[in-house]
Each structure stands twice: as C-alpha cells, then as structure tokens.
mmCIF file of C-alpha atoms and ligand atoms in Angstrom:
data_model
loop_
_atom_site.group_PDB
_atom_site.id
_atom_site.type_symbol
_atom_site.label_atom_id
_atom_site.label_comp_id
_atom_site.label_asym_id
_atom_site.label_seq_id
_atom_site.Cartn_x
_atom_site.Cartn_y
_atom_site.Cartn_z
ATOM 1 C CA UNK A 1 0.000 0.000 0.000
ATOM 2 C CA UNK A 2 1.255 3.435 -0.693
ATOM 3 C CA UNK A 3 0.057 6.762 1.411
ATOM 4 C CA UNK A 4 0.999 10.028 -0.301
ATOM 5 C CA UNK A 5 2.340 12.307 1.946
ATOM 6 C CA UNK A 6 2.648 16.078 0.622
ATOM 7 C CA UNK A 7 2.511 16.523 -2.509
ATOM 8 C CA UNK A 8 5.590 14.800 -4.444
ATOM 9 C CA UNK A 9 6.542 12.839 -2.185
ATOM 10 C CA UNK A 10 5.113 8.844 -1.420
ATOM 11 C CA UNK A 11 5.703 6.295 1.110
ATOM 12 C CA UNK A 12 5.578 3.217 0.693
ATOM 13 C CA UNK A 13 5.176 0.815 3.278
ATOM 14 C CA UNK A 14 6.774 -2.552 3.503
ATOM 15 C CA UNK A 15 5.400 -5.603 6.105
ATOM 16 C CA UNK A 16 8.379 -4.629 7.949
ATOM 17 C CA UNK A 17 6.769 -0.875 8.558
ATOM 18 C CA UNK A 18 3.592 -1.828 8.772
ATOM 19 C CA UNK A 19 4.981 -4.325 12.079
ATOM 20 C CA UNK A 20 6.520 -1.529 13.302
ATOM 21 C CA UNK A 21 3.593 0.645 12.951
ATOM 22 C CA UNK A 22 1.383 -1.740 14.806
ATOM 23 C CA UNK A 23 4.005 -2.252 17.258
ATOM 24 C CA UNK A 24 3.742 1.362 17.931
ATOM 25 C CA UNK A 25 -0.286 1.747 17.941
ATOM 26 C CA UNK A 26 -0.134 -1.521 20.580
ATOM 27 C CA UNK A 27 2.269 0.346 22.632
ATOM 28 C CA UNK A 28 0.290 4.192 22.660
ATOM 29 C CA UNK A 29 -2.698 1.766 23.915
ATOM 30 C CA UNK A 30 -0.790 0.436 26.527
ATOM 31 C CA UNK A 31 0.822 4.072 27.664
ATOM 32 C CA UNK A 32 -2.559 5.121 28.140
ATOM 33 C CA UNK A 33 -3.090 2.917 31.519
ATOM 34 C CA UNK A 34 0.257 3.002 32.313
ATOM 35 C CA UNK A 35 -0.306 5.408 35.293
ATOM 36 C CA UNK A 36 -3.215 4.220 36.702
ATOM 37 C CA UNK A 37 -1.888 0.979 37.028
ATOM 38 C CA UNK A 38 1.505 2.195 38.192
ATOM 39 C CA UNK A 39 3.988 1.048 35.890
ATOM 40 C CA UNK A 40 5.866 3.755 35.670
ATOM 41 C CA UNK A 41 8.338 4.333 38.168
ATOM 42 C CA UNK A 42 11.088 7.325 38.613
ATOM 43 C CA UNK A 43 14.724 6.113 38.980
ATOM 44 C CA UNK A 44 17.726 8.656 40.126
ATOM 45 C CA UNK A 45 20.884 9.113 39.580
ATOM 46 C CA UNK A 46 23.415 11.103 41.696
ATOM 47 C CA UNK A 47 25.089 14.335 39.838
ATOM 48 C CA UNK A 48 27.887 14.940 42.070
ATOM 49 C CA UNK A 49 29.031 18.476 43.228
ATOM 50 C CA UNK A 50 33.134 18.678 41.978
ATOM 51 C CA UNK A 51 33.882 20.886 44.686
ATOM 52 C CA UNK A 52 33.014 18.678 47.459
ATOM 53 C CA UNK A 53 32.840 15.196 45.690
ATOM 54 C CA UNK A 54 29.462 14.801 47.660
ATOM 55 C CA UNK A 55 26.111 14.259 45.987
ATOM 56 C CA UNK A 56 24.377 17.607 45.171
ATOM 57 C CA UNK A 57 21.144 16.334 42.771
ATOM 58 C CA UNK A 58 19.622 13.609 41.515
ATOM 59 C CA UNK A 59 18.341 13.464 37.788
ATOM 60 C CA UNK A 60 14.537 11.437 38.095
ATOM 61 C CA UNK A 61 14.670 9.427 34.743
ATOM 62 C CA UNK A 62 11.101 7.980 34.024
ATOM 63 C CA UNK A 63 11.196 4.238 33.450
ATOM 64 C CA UNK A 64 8.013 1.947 32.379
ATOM 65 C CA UNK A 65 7.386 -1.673 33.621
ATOM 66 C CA UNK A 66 5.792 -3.307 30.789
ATOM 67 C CA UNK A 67 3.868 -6.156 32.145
ATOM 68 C CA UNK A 68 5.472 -8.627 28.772
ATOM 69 C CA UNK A 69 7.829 -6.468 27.495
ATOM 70 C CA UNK A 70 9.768 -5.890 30.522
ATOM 71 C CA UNK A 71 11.744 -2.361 31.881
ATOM 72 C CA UNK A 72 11.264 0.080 28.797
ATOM 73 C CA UNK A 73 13.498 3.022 28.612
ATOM 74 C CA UNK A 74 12.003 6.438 27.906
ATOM 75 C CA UNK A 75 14.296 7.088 24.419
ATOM 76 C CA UNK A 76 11.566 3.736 23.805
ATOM 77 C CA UNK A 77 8.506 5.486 24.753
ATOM 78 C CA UNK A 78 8.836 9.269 25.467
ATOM 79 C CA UNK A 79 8.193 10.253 21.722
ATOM 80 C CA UNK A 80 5.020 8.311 21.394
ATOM 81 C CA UNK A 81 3.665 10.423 24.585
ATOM 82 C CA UNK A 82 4.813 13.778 23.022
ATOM 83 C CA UNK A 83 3.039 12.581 19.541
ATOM 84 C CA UNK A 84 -0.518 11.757 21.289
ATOM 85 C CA UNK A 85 -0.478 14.502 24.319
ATOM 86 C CA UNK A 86 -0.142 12.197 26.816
ATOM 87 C CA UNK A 87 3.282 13.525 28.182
ATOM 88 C CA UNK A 88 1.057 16.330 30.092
ATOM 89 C CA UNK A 89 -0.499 14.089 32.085
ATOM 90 C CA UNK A 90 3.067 11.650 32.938
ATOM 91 C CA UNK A 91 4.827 14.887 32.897
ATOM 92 C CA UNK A 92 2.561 15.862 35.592
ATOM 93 C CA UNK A 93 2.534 12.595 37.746
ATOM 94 C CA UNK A 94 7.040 12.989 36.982
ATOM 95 C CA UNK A 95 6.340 16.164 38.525
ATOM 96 C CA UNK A 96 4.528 15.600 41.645
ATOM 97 C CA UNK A 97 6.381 11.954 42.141
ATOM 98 C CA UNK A 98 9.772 13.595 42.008
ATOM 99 C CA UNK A 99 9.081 16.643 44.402
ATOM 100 C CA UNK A 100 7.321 14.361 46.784
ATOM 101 C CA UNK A 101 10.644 12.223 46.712
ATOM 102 C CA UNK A 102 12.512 15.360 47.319
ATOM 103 C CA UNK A 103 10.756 15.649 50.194
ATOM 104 C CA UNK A 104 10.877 12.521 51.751
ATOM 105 C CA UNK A 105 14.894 12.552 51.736
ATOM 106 C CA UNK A 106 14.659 16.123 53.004
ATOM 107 C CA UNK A 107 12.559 14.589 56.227
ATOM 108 C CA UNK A 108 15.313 11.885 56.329
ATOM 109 C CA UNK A 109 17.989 14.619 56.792
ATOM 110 C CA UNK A 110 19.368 14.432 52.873
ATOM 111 C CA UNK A 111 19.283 18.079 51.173
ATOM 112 C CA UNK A 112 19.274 16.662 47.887
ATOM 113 C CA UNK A 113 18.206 18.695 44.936
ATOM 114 C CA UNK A 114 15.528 17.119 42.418
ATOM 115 C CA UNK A 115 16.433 17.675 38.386
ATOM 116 C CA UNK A 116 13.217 16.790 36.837
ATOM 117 C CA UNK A 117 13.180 16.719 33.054
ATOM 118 C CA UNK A 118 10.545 18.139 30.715
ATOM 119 C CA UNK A 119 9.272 17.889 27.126
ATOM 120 C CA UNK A 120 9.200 21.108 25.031
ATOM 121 C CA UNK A 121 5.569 19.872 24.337
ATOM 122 C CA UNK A 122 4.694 20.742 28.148
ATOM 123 C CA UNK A 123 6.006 24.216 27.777
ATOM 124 C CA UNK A 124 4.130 24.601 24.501
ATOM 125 C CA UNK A 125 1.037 23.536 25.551
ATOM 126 C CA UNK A 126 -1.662 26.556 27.001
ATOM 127 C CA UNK A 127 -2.960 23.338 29.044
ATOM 128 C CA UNK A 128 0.086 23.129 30.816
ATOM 129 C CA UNK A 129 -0.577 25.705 33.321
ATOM 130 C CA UNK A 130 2.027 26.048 36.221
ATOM 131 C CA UNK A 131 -0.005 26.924 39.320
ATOM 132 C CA UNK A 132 -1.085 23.662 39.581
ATOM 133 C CA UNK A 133 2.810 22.255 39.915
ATOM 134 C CA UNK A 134 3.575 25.398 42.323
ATOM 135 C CA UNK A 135 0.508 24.900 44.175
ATOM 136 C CA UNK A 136 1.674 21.078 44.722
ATOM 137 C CA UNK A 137 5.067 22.251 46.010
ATOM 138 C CA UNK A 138 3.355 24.561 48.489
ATOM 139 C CA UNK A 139 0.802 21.862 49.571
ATOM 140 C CA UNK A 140 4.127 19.426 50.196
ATOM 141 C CA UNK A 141 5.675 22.247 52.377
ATOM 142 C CA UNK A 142 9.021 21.921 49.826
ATOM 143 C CA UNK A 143 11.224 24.839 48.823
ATOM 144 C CA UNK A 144 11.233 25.226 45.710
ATOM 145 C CA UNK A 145 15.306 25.387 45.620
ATOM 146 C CA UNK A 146 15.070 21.615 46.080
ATOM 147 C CA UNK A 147 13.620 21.542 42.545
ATOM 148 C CA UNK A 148 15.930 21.790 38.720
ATOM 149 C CA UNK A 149 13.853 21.873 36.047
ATOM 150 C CA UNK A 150 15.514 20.499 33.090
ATOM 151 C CA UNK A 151 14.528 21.559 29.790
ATOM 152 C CA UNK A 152 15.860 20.992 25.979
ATOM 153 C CA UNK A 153 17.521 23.316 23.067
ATOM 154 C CA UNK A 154 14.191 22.931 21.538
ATOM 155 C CA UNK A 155 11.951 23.752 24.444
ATOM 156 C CA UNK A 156 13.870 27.031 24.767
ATOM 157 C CA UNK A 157 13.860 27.958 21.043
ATOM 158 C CA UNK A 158 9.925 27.365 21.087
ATOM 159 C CA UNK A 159 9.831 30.235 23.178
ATOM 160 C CA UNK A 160 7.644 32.532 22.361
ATOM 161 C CA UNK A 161 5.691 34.110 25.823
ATOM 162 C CA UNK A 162 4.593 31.056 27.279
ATOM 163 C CA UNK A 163 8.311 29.587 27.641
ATOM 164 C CA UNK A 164 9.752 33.220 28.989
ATOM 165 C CA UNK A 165 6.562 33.187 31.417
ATOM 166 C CA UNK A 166 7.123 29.810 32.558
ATOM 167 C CA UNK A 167 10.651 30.500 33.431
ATOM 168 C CA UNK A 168 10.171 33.374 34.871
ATOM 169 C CA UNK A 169 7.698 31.473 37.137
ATOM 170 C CA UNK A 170 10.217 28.552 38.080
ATOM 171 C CA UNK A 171 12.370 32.226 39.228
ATOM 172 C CA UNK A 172 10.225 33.575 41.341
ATOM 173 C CA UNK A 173 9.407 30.296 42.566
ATOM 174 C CA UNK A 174 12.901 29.697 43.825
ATOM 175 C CA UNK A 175 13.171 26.704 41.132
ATOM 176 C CA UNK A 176 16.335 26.419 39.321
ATOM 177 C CA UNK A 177 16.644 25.438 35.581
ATOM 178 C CA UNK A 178 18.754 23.420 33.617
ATOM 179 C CA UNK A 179 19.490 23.529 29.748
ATOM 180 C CA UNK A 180 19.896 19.854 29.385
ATOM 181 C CA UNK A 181 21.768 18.288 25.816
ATOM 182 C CA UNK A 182 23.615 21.034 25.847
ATOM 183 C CA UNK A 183 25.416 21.814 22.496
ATOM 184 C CA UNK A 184 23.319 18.981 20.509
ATOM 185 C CA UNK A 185 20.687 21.516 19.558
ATOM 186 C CA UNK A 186 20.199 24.684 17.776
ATOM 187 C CA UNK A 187 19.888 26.802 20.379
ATOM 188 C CA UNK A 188 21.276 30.539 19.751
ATOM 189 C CA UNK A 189 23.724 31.712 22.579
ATOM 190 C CA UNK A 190 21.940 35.092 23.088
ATOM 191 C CA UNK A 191 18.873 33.128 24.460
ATOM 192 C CA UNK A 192 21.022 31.750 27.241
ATOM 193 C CA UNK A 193 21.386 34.786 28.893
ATOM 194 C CA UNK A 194 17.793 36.095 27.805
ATOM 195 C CA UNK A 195 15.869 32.924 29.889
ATOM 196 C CA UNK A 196 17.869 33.048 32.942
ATOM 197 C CA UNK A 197 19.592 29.113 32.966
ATOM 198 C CA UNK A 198 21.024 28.615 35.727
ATOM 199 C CA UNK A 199 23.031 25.263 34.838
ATOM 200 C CA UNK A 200 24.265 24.237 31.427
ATOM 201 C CA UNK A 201 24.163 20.263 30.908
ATOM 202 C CA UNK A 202 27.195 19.221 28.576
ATOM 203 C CA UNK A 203 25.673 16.343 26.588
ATOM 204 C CA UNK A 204 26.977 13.279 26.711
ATOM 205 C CA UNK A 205 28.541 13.220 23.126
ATOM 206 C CA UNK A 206 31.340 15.367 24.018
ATOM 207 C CA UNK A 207 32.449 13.681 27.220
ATOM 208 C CA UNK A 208 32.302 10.593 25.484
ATOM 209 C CA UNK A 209 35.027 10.998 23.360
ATOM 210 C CA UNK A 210 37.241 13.221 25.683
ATOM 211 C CA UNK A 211 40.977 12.893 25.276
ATOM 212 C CA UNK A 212 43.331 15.611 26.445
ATOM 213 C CA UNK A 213 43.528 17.802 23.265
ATOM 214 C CA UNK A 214 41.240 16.647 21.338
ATOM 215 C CA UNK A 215 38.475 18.886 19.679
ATOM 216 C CA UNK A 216 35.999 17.670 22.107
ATOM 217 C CA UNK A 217 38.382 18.801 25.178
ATOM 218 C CA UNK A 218 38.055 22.420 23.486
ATOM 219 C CA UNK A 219 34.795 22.544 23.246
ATOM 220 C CA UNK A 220 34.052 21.164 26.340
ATOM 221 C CA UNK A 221 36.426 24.212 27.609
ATOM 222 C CA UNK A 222 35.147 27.021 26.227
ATOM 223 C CA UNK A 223 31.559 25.753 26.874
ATOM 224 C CA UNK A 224 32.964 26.377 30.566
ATOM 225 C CA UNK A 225 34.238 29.643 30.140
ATOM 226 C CA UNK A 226 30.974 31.011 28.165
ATOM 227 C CA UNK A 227 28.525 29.780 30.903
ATOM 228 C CA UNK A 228 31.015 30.646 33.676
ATOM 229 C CA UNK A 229 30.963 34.363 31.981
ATOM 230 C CA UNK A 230 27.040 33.913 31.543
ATOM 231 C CA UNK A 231 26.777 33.322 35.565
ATOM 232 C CA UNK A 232 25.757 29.562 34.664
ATOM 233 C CA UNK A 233 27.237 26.641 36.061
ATOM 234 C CA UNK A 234 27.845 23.501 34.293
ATOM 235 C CA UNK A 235 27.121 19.530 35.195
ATOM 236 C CA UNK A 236 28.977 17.219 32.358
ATOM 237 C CA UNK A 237 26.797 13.959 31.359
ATOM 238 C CA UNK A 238 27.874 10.613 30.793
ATOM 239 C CA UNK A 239 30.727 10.735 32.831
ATOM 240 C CA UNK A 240 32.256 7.295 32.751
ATOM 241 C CA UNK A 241 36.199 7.187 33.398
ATOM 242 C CA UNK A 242 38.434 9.392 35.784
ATOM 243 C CA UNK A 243 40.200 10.742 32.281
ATOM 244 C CA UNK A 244 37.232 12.321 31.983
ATOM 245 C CA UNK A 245 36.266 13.553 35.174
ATOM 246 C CA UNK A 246 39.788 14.939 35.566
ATOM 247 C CA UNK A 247 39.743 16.533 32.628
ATOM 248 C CA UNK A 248 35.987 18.085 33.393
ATOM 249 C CA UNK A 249 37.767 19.194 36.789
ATOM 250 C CA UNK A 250 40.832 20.948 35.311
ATOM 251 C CA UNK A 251 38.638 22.483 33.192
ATOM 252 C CA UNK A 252 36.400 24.038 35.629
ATOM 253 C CA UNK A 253 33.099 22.211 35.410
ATOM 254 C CA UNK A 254 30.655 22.467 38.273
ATOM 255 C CA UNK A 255 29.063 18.833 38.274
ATOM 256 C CA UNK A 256 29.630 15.515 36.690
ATOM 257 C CA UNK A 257 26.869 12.888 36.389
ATOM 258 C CA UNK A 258 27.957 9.372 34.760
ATOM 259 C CA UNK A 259 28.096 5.635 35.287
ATOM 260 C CA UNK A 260 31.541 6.232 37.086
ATOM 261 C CA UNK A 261 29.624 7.461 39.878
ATOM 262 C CA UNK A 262 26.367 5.638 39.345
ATOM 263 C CA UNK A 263 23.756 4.704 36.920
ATOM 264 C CA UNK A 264 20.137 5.784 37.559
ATOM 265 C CA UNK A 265 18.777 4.106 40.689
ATOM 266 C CA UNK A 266 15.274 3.075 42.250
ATOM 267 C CA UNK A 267 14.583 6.069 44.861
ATOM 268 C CA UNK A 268 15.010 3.219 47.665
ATOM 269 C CA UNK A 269 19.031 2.372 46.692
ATOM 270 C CA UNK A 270 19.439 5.627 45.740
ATOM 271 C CA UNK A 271 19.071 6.585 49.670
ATOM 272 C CA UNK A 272 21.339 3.817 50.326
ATOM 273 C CA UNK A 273 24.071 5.558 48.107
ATOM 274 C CA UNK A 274 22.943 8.647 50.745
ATOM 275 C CA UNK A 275 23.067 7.078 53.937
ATOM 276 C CA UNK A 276 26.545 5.681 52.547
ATOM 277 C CA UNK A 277 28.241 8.893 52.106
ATOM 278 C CA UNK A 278 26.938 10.183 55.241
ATOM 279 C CA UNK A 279 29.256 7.568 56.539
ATOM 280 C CA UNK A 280 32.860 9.295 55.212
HETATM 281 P P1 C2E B 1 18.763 12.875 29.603
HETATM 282 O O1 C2E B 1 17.866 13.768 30.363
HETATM 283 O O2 C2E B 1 19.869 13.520 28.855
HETATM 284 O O3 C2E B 1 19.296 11.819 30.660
HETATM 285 C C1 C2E B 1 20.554 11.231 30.610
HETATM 286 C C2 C2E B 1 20.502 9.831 30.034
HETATM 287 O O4 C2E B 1 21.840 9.315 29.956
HETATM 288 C C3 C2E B 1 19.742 8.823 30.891
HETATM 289 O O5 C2E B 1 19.166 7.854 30.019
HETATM 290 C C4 C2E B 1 20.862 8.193 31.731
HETATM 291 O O6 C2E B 1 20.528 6.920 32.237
HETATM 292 C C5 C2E B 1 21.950 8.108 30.699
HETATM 293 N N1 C2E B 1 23.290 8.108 31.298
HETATM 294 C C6 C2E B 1 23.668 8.617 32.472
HETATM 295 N N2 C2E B 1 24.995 8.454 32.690
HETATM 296 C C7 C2E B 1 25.470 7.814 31.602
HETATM 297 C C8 C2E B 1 26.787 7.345 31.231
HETATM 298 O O7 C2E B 1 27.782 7.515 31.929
HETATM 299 N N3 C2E B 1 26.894 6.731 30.016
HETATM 300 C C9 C2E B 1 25.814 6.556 29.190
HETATM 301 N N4 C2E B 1 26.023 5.917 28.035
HETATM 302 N N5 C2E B 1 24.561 6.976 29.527
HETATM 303 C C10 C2E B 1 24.393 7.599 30.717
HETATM 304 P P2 C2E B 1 17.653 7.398 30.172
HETATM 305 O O8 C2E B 1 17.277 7.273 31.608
HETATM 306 O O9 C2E B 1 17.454 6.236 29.270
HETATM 307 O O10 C2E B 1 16.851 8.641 29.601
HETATM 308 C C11 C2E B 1 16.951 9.017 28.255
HETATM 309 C C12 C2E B 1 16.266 10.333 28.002
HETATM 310 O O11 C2E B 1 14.850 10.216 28.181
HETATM 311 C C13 C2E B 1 16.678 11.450 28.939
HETATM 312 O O12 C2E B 1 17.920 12.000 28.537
HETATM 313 C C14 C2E B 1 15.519 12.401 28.782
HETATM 314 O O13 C2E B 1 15.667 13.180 27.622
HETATM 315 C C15 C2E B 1 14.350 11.458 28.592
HETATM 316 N N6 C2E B 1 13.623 11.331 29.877
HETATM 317 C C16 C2E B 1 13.897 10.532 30.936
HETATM 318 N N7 C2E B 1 12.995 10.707 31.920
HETATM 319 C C17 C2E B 1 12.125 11.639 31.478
HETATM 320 C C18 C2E B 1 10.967 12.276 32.033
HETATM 321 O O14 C2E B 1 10.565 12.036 33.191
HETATM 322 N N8 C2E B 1 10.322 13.208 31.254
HETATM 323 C C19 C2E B 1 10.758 13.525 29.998
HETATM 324 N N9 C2E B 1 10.076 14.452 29.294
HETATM 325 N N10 C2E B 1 11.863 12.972 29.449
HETATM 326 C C20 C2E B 1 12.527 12.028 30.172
HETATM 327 MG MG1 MG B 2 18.023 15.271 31.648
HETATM 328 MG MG1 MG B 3 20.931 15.073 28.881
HETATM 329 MG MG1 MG B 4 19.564 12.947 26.518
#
C-alpha cells in the first residue's frame, strides 16, 4: 500500500513498517493505563558536586514496567507520549512523584536537589498551566530550591511568551533550571542569557570521546568559560572514566553525572548511596 504524503513525495510501506507501525499503535494503547496501574516508576541518579565530591542532585529518569515487554526506557517510549499529548499528564505525575521524593529525603535529613526533566511539548502547551505544579510544592511544604527543572535546546527555542513566562515562574518560585543536551541543539547563545539558565548540561557526546587535546576537550572548555561568563554553572553527562572527570575538573566544570559514579537508581538504593556517604 502506498500513502501520499505532501505533494511529491510517497511512502511506501513494507510488512516490515507496517509491524513496526502496529508495534507502535499496541504500545500508545498500553501508555494510556500506564499510570493508573503504576507502571511507571522514577529512577535517580546522583550528579555529584566537583567541589566537594558529595552528591548535590539527583536526575529522576522515568522508566516503564511493561507487564510482557519488561523495563522500557524512555528514548523507547517518550516520543510516542509527546506525539498523542499524553506527556502532560506523565509529565505531571514525573512532577509531583519527584518533588514528593525530594521531600521525603529532606525529612530523612538528605538536602538533595531534584532535576526533573521536561518535554518542550509541556512548555508549549496553554494546558500546561504552572499553578497547579507550584501549588503542589506549596501543599508538600518543599522549597522550591530543592527543585531543577531540566529543559531541551528545543523547548527554549519554542519560546515565544509562554516559555519566557514559565521561566520566569520557576524564578520567582525559587526553582532552578537546567538547559539539558547542551550543544546537541540549535539553540542561539543570546537566548542563554535572555531565559535566565542557571546550569548548562554538557551532553553526553562530548564527554564521550574526551581525550586531552582533542576537539571535544576544546569545546568542552570554552563551553565552561561562556557559561562561567554567563553566571551559569555547568554539570557534564555521561561521565564514565576518571580521564574524563579529571579533565571536566581541570577544566572548571561544576558537576559531573555518569556511570563512574552511578547509573540511575530506584529512589530506595538511591538513599542507600545517601546514607553511605553520610558515613565518610
Ligand atoms: P537525559 O535527560 O539527557 O538523561 C541522561 C541519560 O543518559 C539517561 O538515560 C541516563 O541513564 C543516561 N546516562 C547517564 N549516565 C550515563 C553514562 O555515563 N553513560 C551513558 N552511556 N549513559 C548515561 P535514560 O534514563 O534512558 O533517559 C533518556 C532520556 O529520556 C533522557 O535523557 C531524557 O531526555 C528522557 N527522559 C527521561 N525521563 C524523562 C521524564 O521524566 N520526562 C521527559 N520528558 N523525558 C525524560
Ligand atoms: Mg536530563
Ligand atoms: Mg541530557
Ligand atoms: Mg539525553
């Protein structure tokens, strides 16, 4: 079968396609009841302050419990929930599940910061209104400096009022925000200092390749410099040898998050990793 698509331009689909396409429509209608039955579960991982080598944040990363498929990742699923609307309503439930976290390590004596990431679809969206979320923080008695906001290159360039109102509202809230995949989007630097960011997040595709001198060390250094100059501090991702991490160091970065530290943990070993340090 062949769908046109535009006007000069036709797909055709193979069996192949059409599998995946079913695939894909069996998956949306299993998203759908995905919260109410509570498959989805927030798992952190530690981003860990340079200065002090002690656990500053911790980056919820959304994580679904298929009931055949197994664990699904949300580079498997996230898409499909920006395509149908459905990431307001999980972006909510991330939202409210993370800051409630944040506040049960706070009453166990752990002042750990909560980076919770967001789709530019949420900032887009006149639905997503952001009393509800501050409203939730108040009704939780939680500061909102325990709370990062992490948003993308192409949330930002969106903009428009409704992103520059948002942010401002995070601001006055006390809520801090992260540009997350830092250097992987399109993002023009003049908007950096426009939105108020108060973190940069070096994506992972620089670190991952960093060798003293190489042209990823020099970007990684000057992306240092600018956001040090910009008042912004900077947490490197995918962090996964010392090279790397001493190379971040010497270079000045803020933060380092990676598997050489920790992958992303359920919230209950993540406050083992917490009581663990408390220990040193
Ligand atoms: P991200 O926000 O850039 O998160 C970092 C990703 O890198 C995570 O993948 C993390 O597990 C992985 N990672 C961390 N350290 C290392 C490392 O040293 N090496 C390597 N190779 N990978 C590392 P994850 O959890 O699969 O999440 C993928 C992406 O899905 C996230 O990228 C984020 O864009 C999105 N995502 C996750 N949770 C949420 C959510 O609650 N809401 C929304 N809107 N997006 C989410
Ligand atoms: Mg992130
Ligand atoms: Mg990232
Ligand atoms: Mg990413």
């Amino acid at each position: 079968a062949a769908k046109s698509k535009g006007r000069n331009s036709f797909l055709y689909f193979t069996p192949a396609m059409e599998e995946q396409a079913q695939r894909r429509r069996l998956l949306i209608n299993d998203l759908r009841s995905a919260i109410s039955l509570q498959q989805l579960e927030l798992f952190y991982q530690p981003i860990i302050d340079f200065d002090s080598g002690a656990i500053s944040k911790a980056e919820a990363l959304i994580r679904w419990h298929h009931p055949e498929r197994g664990l699904v990742s949300p580079d498997d699923f996230i898409s499909m929930t920006e395509e149908t609307g459905l990431i307001l309503e999980i972006g909510d439930w991330v939202f409210a599940t993370a800051i409630q976290q944040a506040a049960n390590w706070q009453a166990q004596g752990h002042h750990i910061q909560v980076s919770i990431n967001t789709s530019p679809v949420q900032f887009r969206s006149d639905e997503c209104d952001l009393q509800p979320w501050l409203a939730k923080l108040k009704a939780i008695n939680l500061n909102g400096a325990a709370v990062n906001i992490e948003i993308t290159e192409g949330g930002l360039m969106e903009a428009g009022r409704a992103v520059t109102d948002k942010l401002l509202a995070f601001k006055n809230a006390g809520i801090e925000v992260s540009l997350d995949d830092f250097g992987t989007g399109y993002s023009s630097l003049s908007y950096l200092k426009r939105f108020h960011i108060d973190y940069l997040k070096i994506d992972q595709s620089f670190v991952r390749n960093l060798q003293p001198d190489s042209n990823d060390h020099a970007l990684c250094e000057a992306i240092i410099v600018m956001a040090h100059k910009l008042d912004m501090k900077v947490i490197a991702e995918g962090v996964e040898t010392e090279q790397q991490r001493d190379l971040l160091i010497s270079a000045g970065c803020n933060y380092g998050q990676g598997f050489l530290f920790s992958e992303a943990l359920p919230a209950t070993e993540f406050a083992l990793l917490l009581d663990k340090q408390e220990e040193y």
